[in-house]
Short mmCIF file of C-alpha atoms in Angstrom, two decimals:
data_model
loop_
_atom_site.label_atom_id
_atom_site.label_comp_id
_atom_site.label_asym_id
_atom_site.label_seq_id
_atom_site.Cartn_x
_atom_site.Cartn_y
_atom_site.Cartn_z
CA MET S 16 24.28 10.43 28.83
CA ILE S 17 25.55 9.47 25.38
CA PHE S 18 23.62 6.20 25.51
CA SER S 19 20.39 8.06 26.38
CA LEU S 20 20.92 10.42 23.48
CA PHE S 21 21.58 7.44 21.19
CA LEU S 22 18.32 5.76 22.30
CA PHE S 23 16.34 8.96 21.78
CA ILE S 24 17.72 9.48 18.27
CA ASN S 25 17.03 5.86 17.32
CA PHE S 26 13.47 6.05 18.66
CA PHE S 27 12.84 9.34 16.83
CA PHE S 28 14.05 8.02 13.47
CA MET S 29 12.27 4.67 13.85
CA THR S 30 8.91 6.29 14.53
CA SER S 31 9.27 8.81 11.70
CA VAL S 32 10.19 6.07 9.20
CA ILE S 33 7.36 3.81 10.36
CA THR S 34 4.78 6.58 10.02
CA ALA S 35 6.14 7.60 6.61
CA PHE S 36 5.74 4.11 5.19
CA SER S 37 2.43 3.27 6.86
CA SER S 38 0.53 5.84 4.83
CA GLU S 39 -2.28 4.62 2.59
CA ASP S 40 -1.55 7.49 0.20
CA TYR S 41 1.42 5.73 -1.45
CA TYR S 42 0.82 3.69 -4.59
CA GLU S 43 3.17 1.72 -6.80
CA GLY S 44 3.00 -0.64 -9.76
CA LYS S 45 -0.43 -1.32 -11.21
CA GLU S 46 -2.18 0.86 -8.60
CA ALA S 47 -0.04 3.85 -9.58
CA GLU S 48 -0.55 3.12 -13.28
CA LYS S 49 -4.33 3.02 -12.80
CA LEU S 50 -4.24 6.31 -10.90
CA ILE S 51 -2.17 7.99 -13.64
CA LYS S 52 -4.45 6.71 -16.42
CA SER S 53 -7.68 7.59 -14.58
CA GLY S 54 -6.62 11.03 -13.35
CA ILE S 55 -6.04 14.34 -15.09
CA ILE S 56 -2.35 15.09 -15.69
CA GLN S 57 -1.77 18.68 -14.58
CA GLU S 58 1.98 18.92 -15.14
CA THR S 59 4.84 16.82 -16.55
CA ILE S 60 8.50 17.28 -15.62
CA GLU S 61 11.03 15.39 -17.75
CA GLU S 62 14.36 14.42 -16.18
CA GLY S 63 17.22 12.29 -17.48
CA ASP S 64 16.22 8.82 -16.29
CA HIS S 65 12.61 9.43 -15.21
CA LYS S 66 9.74 11.88 -15.33
CA HIS S 67 7.36 13.30 -12.76
CA VAL S 68 3.69 13.99 -13.30
CA VAL S 69 1.24 15.83 -11.09
CA VAL S 70 -2.08 14.01 -11.36
CA GLU S 71 -5.47 15.25 -10.18
CA PHE S 72 -7.70 12.36 -9.15
CA ASP S 73 -10.92 12.58 -7.14
CA ASN S 74 -10.18 16.16 -6.00
CA ASP S 75 -6.71 15.14 -4.70
CA PHE S 76 -3.31 15.78 -6.25
CA PHE S 77 -0.63 13.10 -6.55
CA TRP S 78 3.10 13.43 -7.29
CA CYS S 79 3.95 10.47 -9.51
CA THR S 80 7.33 9.25 -10.72
CA ILE S 81 7.64 7.17 -13.88
CA GLU S 82 11.09 5.64 -14.32
CA ASN S 83 12.50 4.64 -17.70
CA ASN S 84 12.39 0.97 -16.63
CA GLY S 85 8.59 1.27 -16.26
CA LYS S 86 8.40 1.47 -12.46
CA LYS S 87 5.64 3.85 -11.33
CA THR S 88 5.00 5.34 -7.89
CA CYS S 89 2.53 7.97 -6.68
CA VAL S 90 2.25 9.85 -3.39
CA LEU S 91 -0.52 12.15 -2.21
CA TYR S 92 0.80 15.67 -2.85
#
């Protein structure tokens, strides 16, 4: 019984992680930078070690994170 529950939980988390990272709506590095520069910045949220921007691009909205070290990531919002 416990082993079956363990297998179910592992399968559930593996499939949810795989589907989360297989999305084509995740951009980082130069792709994220290009999206931020080409889109319309709707909102900026400053935090201690990074900032978030909401970018409108091609009728879609993206939640982008810009870290102080220059790393940029964007996800379809």
